[in-house]
Tab-separated table of C-alpha atoms in Angstrom:
chain	number	residue	atom	x	y	z
A	29	VAL	CA	19.814	31.567	-78.057
A	30	GLU	CA	23.498	31.076	-76.381
A	31	SER	CA	26.584	32.582	-76.544
A	32	ARG	CA	29.389	30.185	-78.351
A	33	SER	CA	32.243	31.798	-76.587
A	34	ALA	CA	30.697	31.390	-73.064
A	35	GLN	CA	30.073	28.234	-73.568
A	36	ALA	CA	33.602	27.387	-74.727
A	37	LEU	CA	34.927	29.436	-71.525
A	38	GLN	CA	32.752	27.214	-69.281
A	39	ILE	CA	34.446	23.969	-71.026
A	40	ASP	CA	37.653	25.217	-70.339
A	41	LYS	CA	37.191	26.257	-66.499
A	42	ILE	CA	35.030	22.549	-66.015
A	43	ALA	CA	38.557	21.075	-67.848
A	44	TYR	CA	40.739	23.157	-65.573
A	45	ARG	CA	38.696	22.400	-62.216
A	46	ARG	CA	38.714	18.653	-63.314
A	47	ARG	CA	42.515	18.723	-63.614
A	48	GLN	CA	43.035	20.550	-60.614
A	49	ASP	CA	40.635	18.073	-58.576
A	50	ARG	CA	42.763	15.030	-60.124
A	51	LEU	CA	46.187	16.525	-58.869
A	52	THR	CA	44.969	17.336	-55.436
A	53	ALA	CA	43.720	13.882	-55.171
A	54	ALA	CA	46.787	12.335	-56.326
A	55	GLY	CA	48.142	14.523	-53.154
A	56	ALA	CA	50.096	17.295	-55.358
A	57	SER	CA	50.809	20.485	-53.950
A	58	LEU	CA	49.243	23.309	-55.958
A	59	ALA	CA	51.624	26.405	-56.278
A	60	THR	CA	49.780	29.985	-55.679
A	61	LEU	CA	51.423	32.029	-57.853
A	62	ILE	CA	51.814	35.881	-57.341
A	63	HIS	CA	53.976	38.252	-60.131
A	64	PRO	CA	56.353	40.447	-57.775
A	65	ARG	CA	54.961	43.477	-59.234
A	66	ALA	CA	51.659	42.410	-57.916
A	67	PHE	CA	50.170	44.025	-54.785
A	68	VAL	CA	48.310	41.324	-52.394
A	69	ALA	CA	47.929	43.184	-49.106
A	70	SER	CA	48.003	41.607	-45.578
A	71	ARG	CA	45.266	39.068	-44.424
A	72	VAL	CA	44.567	38.164	-48.017
A	73	THR	CA	43.711	34.190	-48.572
A	74	LEU	CA	44.625	33.130	-51.984
A	75	GLY	CA	43.478	29.527	-53.152
A	76	ALA	CA	45.693	26.493	-54.233
A	77	GLY	CA	46.494	26.893	-58.031
A	78	SER	CA	45.324	30.506	-58.305
A	79	VAL	CA	47.667	33.323	-60.227
A	80	VAL	CA	47.818	36.654	-59.496
A	81	MET	CA	49.687	38.828	-62.427
A	82	ALA	CA	51.435	42.182	-62.557
A	83	GLY	CA	49.783	44.948	-61.625
A	84	ALA	CA	47.166	43.201	-59.970
A	85	VAL	CA	45.790	44.893	-56.654
A	86	ILE	CA	44.324	42.392	-54.228
A	87	ASN	CA	43.674	44.311	-50.826
A	88	VAL	CA	42.841	43.612	-47.021
A	89	ASP	CA	40.782	40.585	-45.994
A	90	ALA	CA	39.816	39.616	-49.741
A	91	VAL	CA	39.407	36.076	-50.052
A	92	ILE	CA	40.449	34.308	-53.149
A	93	GLY	CA	39.261	30.592	-54.076
A	94	ARG	CA	40.858	28.054	-56.034
A	95	GLY	CA	41.889	28.029	-59.257
A	96	VAL	CA	41.486	32.079	-59.793
A	97	ILE	CA	43.052	34.169	-62.163
A	98	VAL	CA	43.104	37.886	-61.193
A	99	ASN	CA	44.876	39.560	-64.348
A	100	THR	CA	46.841	42.218	-65.347
A	101	CYS	CA	46.253	45.592	-63.828
A	102	ALA	CA	42.896	43.844	-61.989
A	103	SER	CA	42.008	45.281	-58.791
A	104	VAL	CA	40.036	43.517	-56.004
A	105	ASP	CA	39.362	45.415	-53.165
A	106	HIS	CA	38.795	45.399	-49.481
A	107	ASP	CA	36.544	41.794	-47.851
A	108	CYS	CA	35.782	40.658	-51.331
A	109	ARG	CA	34.903	37.261	-51.893
A	110	ILE	CA	35.978	35.392	-55.375
A	111	GLY	CA	34.855	32.057	-55.641
A	112	ASP	CA	36.679	29.185	-57.054
A	113	PHE	CA	37.649	28.853	-60.948
A	114	CYS	CA	36.816	32.288	-61.778
A	115	HIS	CA	38.307	35.021	-64.037
A	116	VAL	CA	39.121	38.476	-63.211
A	117	SER	CA	40.041	39.895	-66.547
A	118	VAL	CA	42.763	42.395	-66.973
A	119	GLY	CA	42.109	45.791	-65.800
A	120	ALA	CA	38.529	44.704	-64.324
A	121	ARG	CA	37.781	46.802	-61.042
A	122	LEU	CA	35.922	45.028	-57.574
A	123	ALA	CA	35.028	47.492	-55.329
A	124	GLY	CA	34.981	46.533	-51.842
A	125	THR	CA	32.846	43.688	-49.853
A	126	VAL	CA	32.223	41.988	-53.399
A	127	HIS	CA	31.021	38.318	-53.591
A	128	VAL	CA	31.761	36.622	-56.888
A	129	GLY	CA	30.166	33.063	-57.082
A	130	ASP	CA	32.418	30.042	-58.812
A	131	ARG	CA	33.272	29.766	-62.120
A	132	SER	CA	32.110	33.246	-62.987
A	133	THR	CA	34.208	35.541	-65.093
A	134	LEU	CA	34.512	39.718	-65.007
A	135	GLY	CA	35.574	40.730	-68.669
A	136	VAL	CA	38.002	43.433	-69.673
A	137	GLY	CA	37.593	46.560	-67.811
A	138	ALA	CA	34.203	45.404	-65.852
A	139	VAL	CA	33.466	47.432	-63.303
A	140	VAL	CA	31.212	45.921	-60.103
A	141	ARG	CA	29.543	48.381	-57.339
A	142	ASN	CA	30.832	47.881	-53.528
A	143	ASP	CA	28.650	45.803	-51.671
A	144	THR	CA	27.435	43.480	-54.742
A	145	ASP	CA	27.122	39.836	-55.276
A	146	ILE	CA	27.280	37.921	-58.356
A	147	CYS	CA	25.883	34.671	-58.494
A	148	ALA	CA	27.779	31.459	-59.884
A	149	ASP	CA	28.567	30.819	-63.256
A	150	CYS	CA	28.291	34.483	-64.625
A	151	MET	CA	29.694	36.025	-67.566
A	152	VAL	CA	30.404	39.859	-67.041
A	153	GLY	CA	30.959	41.023	-70.543
A	154	ALA	CA	34.026	44.020	-71.317
A	155	GLY	CA	33.185	47.171	-69.408
A	156	ALA	CA	29.880	46.186	-67.947
A	157	ALA	CA	29.191	48.020	-64.811
A	158	VAL	CA	27.374	46.028	-62.359
A	159	VAL	CA	26.005	48.124	-60.024
A	160	SER	CA	22.704	45.511	-58.696
A	161	PRO	CA	23.153	41.911	-58.036
A	162	LEU	CA	23.183	39.549	-60.411
A	163	THR	CA	21.095	36.598	-59.168
A	164	GLU	CA	20.476	34.339	-61.968
A	165	PRO	CA	23.914	32.540	-64.212
A	166	GLY	CA	23.665	34.150	-68.061
A	167	VAL	CA	25.898	36.502	-69.573
A	168	TYR	CA	25.774	39.996	-68.419
A	169	VAL	CA	26.615	43.016	-70.797
A	170	GLY	CA	26.258	47.055	-70.662
A	171	VAL	CA	25.981	49.962	-68.412
A	172	PRO	CA	24.244	48.859	-66.231
A	173	ALA	CA	24.904	45.532	-66.839
A	174	ARG	CA	22.189	43.578	-68.128
A	175	ARG	CA	21.184	39.881	-68.485
A	176	LEU	CA	22.188	38.972	-72.276
A	177	TYR	CA	22.004	35.291	-72.577
A	178	PRO	CA	20.293	33.228	-70.112
A	179	ASP	CA	22.462	30.571	-68.511
A	180	GLY	CA	25.127	30.994	-71.106
A	181	ALA	CA	27.727	30.425	-68.505
A	182	ASN	CA	26.868	27.427	-66.883
């Protein structure tokens, strides 16, 4: 069983990545946008084409990849690493030293415990609590987060 919404989201991410790659190859300089009501601490690295929305907080020494969306009121704490083309949805919370692999999505209100790794191509559902590493691509839901669909987001 595969998640159609996960597949659709991933297709959109692939198209966005290809578009960004074409623009970069053509010599375009991609903007990184930070809403004036967002907080981005010192020593944060934001990749090209990323956007930080109103009320979002990104704390010290976080590294945000290319084409990432840190959405409204999301929180990315110290020393986190967010891979390319990820989406940290509205109200999602990442504690310190969380690593999120490329093309992953953290749903509305999802919470990730500190020192936790999430591999590439994961979709964490709304309200899920990630309390242990996610080592296989797929769709994860619940408290604690459990894999619902294998390979649903790759």
